[in-house]
Coordinates of C-alpha atoms and ligand atoms in Angstrom, one line a residue:
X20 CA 17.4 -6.0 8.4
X21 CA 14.1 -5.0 9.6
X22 CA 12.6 -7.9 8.1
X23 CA 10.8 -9.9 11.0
X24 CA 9.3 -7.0 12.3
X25 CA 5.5 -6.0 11.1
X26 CA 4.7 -2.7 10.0
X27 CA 1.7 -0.5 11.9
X28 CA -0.3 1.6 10.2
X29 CA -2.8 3.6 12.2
X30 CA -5.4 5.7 11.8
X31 CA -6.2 8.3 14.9
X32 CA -9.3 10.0 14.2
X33 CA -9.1 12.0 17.4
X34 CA -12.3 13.7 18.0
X35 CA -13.9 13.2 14.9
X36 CA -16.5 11.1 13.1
X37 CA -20.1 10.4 15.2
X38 CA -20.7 6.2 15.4
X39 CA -22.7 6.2 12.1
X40 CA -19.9 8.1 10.2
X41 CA -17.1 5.7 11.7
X42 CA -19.1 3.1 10.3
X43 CA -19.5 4.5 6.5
X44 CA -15.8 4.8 6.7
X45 CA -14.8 1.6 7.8
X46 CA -17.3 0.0 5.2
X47 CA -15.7 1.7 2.4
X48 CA -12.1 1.2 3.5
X49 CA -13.2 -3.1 3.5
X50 CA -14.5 -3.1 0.1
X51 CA -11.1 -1.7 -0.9
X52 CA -8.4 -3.2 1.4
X53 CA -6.9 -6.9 1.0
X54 CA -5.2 -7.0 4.0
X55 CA -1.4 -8.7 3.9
X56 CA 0.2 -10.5 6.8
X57 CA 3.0 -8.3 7.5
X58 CA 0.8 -5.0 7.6
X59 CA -1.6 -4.0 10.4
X60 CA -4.1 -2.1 9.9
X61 CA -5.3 -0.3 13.0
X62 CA -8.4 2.4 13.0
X63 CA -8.1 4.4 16.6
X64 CA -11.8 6.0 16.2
X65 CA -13.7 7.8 19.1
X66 CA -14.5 6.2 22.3
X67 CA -18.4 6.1 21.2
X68 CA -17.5 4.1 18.0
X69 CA -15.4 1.7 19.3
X70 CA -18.7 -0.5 20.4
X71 CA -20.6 -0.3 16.8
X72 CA -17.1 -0.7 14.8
X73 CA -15.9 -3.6 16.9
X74 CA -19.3 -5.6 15.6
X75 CA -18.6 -4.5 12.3
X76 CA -15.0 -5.0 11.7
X77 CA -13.2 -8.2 10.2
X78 CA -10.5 -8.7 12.3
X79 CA -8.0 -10.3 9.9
X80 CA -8.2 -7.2 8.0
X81 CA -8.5 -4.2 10.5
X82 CA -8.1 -4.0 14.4
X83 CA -8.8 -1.1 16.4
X84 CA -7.3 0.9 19.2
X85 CA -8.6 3.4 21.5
X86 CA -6.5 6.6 21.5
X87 CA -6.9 6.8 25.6
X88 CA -7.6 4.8 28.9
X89 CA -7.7 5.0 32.6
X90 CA -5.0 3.6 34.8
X91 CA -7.7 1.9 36.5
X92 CA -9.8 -0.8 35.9
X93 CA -12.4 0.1 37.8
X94 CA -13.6 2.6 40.0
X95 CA -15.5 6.4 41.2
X96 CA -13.4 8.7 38.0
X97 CA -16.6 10.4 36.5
X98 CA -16.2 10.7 32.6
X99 CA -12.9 7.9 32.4
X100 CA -13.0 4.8 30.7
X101 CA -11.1 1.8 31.8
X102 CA -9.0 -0.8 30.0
X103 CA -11.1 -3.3 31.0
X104 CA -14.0 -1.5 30.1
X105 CA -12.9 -1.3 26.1
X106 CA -10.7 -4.6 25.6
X107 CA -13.6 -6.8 24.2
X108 CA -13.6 -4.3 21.9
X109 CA -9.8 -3.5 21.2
X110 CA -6.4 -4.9 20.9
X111 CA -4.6 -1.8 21.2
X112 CA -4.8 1.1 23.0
X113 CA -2.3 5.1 22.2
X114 CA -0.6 6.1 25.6
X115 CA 0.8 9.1 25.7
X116 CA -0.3 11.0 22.6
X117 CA 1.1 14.7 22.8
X118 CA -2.3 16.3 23.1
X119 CA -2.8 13.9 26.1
X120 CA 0.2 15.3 27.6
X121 CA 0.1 19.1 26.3
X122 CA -3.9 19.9 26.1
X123 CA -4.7 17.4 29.2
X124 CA -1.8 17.7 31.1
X125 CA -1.1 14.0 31.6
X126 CA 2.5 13.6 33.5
X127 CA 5.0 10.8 32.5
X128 CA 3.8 8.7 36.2
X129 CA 0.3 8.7 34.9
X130 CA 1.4 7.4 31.4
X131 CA 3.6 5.0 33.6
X132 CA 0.3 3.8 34.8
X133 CA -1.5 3.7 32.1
X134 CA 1.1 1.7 30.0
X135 CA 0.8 -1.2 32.6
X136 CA -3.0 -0.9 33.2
X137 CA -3.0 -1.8 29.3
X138 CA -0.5 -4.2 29.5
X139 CA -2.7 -5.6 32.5
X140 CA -5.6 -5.8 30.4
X141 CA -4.3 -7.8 27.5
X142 CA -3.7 -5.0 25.4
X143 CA -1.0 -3.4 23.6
X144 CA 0.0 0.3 24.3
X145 CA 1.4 2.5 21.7
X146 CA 3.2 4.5 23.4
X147 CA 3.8 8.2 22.0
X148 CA 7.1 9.8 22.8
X149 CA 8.2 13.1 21.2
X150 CA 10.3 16.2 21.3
X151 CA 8.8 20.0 22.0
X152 CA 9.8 22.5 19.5
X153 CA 11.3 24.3 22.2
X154 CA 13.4 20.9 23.5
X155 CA 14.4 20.7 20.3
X156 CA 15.7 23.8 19.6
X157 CA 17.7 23.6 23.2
X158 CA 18.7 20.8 21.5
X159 CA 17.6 18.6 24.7
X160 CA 15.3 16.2 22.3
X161 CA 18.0 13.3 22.9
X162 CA 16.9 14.2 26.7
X163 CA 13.1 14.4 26.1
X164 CA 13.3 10.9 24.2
X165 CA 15.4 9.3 27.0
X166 CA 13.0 10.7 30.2
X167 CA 9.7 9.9 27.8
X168 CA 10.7 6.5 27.1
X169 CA 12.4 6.0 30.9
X170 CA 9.3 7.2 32.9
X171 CA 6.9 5.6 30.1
X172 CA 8.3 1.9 30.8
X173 CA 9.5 2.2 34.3
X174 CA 6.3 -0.4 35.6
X175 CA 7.2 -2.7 32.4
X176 CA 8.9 -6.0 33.1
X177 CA 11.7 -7.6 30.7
X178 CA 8.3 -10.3 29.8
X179 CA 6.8 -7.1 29.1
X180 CA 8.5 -5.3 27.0
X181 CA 7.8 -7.2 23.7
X182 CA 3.6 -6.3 23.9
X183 CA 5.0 -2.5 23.6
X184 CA 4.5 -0.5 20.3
X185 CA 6.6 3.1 20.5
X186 CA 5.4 6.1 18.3
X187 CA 8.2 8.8 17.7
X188 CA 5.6 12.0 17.2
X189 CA 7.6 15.0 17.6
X190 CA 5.4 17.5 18.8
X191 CA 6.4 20.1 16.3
X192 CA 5.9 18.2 13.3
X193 CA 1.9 16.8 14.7
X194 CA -0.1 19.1 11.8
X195 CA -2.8 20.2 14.1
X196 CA -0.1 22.5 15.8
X197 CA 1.0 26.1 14.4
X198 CA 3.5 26.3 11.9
X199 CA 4.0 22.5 12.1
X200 CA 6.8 20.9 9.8
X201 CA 7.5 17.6 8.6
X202 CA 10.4 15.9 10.4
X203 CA 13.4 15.0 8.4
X204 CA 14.1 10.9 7.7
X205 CA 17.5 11.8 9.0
X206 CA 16.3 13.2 12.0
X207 CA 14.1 10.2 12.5
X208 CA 16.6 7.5 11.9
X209 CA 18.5 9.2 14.7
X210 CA 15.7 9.3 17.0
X211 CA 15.0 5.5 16.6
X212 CA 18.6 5.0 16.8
X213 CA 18.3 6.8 19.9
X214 CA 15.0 4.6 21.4
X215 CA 16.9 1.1 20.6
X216 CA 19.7 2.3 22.4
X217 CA 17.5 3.0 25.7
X218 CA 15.8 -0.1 25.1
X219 CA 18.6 -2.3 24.6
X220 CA 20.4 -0.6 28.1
X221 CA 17.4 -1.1 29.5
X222 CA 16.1 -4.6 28.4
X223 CA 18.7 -6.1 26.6
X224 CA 20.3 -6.2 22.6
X225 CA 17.5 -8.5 21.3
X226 CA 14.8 -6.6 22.3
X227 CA 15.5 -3.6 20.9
X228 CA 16.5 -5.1 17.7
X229 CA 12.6 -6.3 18.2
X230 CA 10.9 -3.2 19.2
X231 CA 8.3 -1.8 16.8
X232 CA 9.1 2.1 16.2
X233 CA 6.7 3.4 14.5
X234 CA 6.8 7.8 13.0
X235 CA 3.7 10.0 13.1
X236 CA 3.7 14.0 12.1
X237 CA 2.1 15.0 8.9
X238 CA 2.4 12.2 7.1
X239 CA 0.3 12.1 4.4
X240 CA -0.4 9.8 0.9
X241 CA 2.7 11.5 -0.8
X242 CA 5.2 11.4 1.9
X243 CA 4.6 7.8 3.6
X244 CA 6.5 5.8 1.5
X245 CA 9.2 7.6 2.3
X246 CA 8.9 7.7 5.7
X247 CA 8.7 3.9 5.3
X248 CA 11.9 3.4 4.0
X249 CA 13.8 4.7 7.0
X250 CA 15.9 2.6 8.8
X251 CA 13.9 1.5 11.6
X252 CA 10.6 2.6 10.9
X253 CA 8.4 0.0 11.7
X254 CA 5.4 2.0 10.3
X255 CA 3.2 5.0 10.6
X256 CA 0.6 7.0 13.0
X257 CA -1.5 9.2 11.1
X258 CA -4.0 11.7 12.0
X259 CA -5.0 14.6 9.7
X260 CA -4.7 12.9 6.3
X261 CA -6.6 9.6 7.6
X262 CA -9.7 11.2 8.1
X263 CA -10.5 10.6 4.3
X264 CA -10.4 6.9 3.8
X265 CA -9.2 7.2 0.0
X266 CA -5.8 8.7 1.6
X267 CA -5.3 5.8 4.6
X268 CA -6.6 3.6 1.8
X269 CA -3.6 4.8 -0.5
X270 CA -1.1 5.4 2.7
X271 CA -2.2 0.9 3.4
X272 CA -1.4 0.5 -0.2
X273 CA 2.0 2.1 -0.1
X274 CA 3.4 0.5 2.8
X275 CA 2.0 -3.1 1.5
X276 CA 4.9 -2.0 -1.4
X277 CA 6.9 -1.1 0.3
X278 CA 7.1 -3.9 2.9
X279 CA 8.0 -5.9 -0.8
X280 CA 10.7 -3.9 -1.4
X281 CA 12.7 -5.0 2.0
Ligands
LIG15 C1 -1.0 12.6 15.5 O1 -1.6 13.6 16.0 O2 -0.7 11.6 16.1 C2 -0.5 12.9 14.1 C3 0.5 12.2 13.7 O3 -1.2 13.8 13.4 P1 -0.9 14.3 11.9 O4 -0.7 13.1 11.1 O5 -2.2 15.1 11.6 O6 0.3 15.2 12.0

């Protein structure tokens, strides 16, 4: 069923790694990875790395993302960067990322923006959407996805639409947060049920039978192939357990299987 659509595997580094340690990474992780045409590999390193790993990367085996931009392309915001000032060196770029929103307090209009400033900018946003512990336990996550998803594509047009990646990352189950849990597969196939729904009300049938979904939240080496298999799940954003390239290595291998298996 889910057959035509590629699976995403990402690596988001957040604030970790200095260039020259990026760069020891990614040279062990290409003498170990044969890349296969229906997974993507996709390292999101620091904003200082993306320069030196952009030289250094083979592009038919990795591609990189930044985890932020500006909604601008230019302009006086002291400390930003701009799409246009990282798309030679990126083909995708994470919108949206809970700490974005909870630690830097972006708002759903600025994601708005920056979703089309990518789009603008020939690159694709992965756009994070995700439930609060507390939304969920008020059991308004059906509510959360809906107004995420709503406010996150309100500037993006039907010809649009298909350069869009969505990451399901429920806030509770992100690792780096206290007393943070795995989410359940059957929780997760509802949620993407839940996102093609929106997609297909708002777009049409087709493309949200096309729509790349993709599941973050403590997914490590010994949980991602099942994660994988759910219905849906078009692949995997991973923070904590890609810092150690053995693991993303494993977690690349994994989903080449199970991408076999469908
Ligand atoms: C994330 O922060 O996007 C994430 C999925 O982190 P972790 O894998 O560490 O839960």
């Amino acid at each position: 069923m889910d057959n035509n659509r590629k699976t995403y595997i990402i690596a988001n580094w957040k604030m970790n790694f200095t260039p020259g340690e990026a760069s020891l990474y990614l040279n062990k992780l290409a003498n170990r990875y044969q890349p296969v045409r229906k997974v993507q590999a996709i390292l999101a390193p620091g904003m200082v790395s993306l320069q030196t790993l952009s030289l250094q990367i083979n592009r038919r085996q990795f591609k990189l993302a930044a985890q932020n931009c500006h909604w601008q392309d230019y302009g006086s915001y002291t400390g930003e960067v701009s799409p246009t000032q990282i798309r030679s060196f990126v083909d995708y770029v994470i919108i949206g990322h809970s700490e974005r929103r909870y630690v830097f307090n972006e708002t759903d209009k600025i994601i708005a923006q920056k979703v089309a400033a990518a789009i603008r900018n020939g690159l694709t946003p992965i756009l994070c959407i995700g439930e609060t512990e507390l939304e969920r336990r008020d059991g308004e996550t059906k509510a959360a996805i809906y107004d995420q998803l709503a406010a996150g594509l309100s500037q993006v047009s039907a010809e649009d639409i298909d350069k869009v990646i969505i990451a399901y990352e429920p806030v509770w189950a992100i690792s780096s947060n206290k007393g943070a849990k795995p989410a359940s597969p059957l929780d997760i196939e509802e949620v993407q049920k839940l996102i093609r729904k929106h997609i297909a009300r708002r777009y049409d049938a087709q493309t949200a039978e096309n729509i790349s979904i993709l599941y973050g939240g403590s997914v490590n080496k010994d949980t991602a192939a099942g994660y994988l298999s759910i219905d849906g799940i078009d692949g995997l954003l991973i923070g904590n357990a890609s810092l150690i390239a053995d693991q993303f290595c494993a977690i690349l291998e994994i989903a080449k299987g199970v991408k076999n298996e469908r």
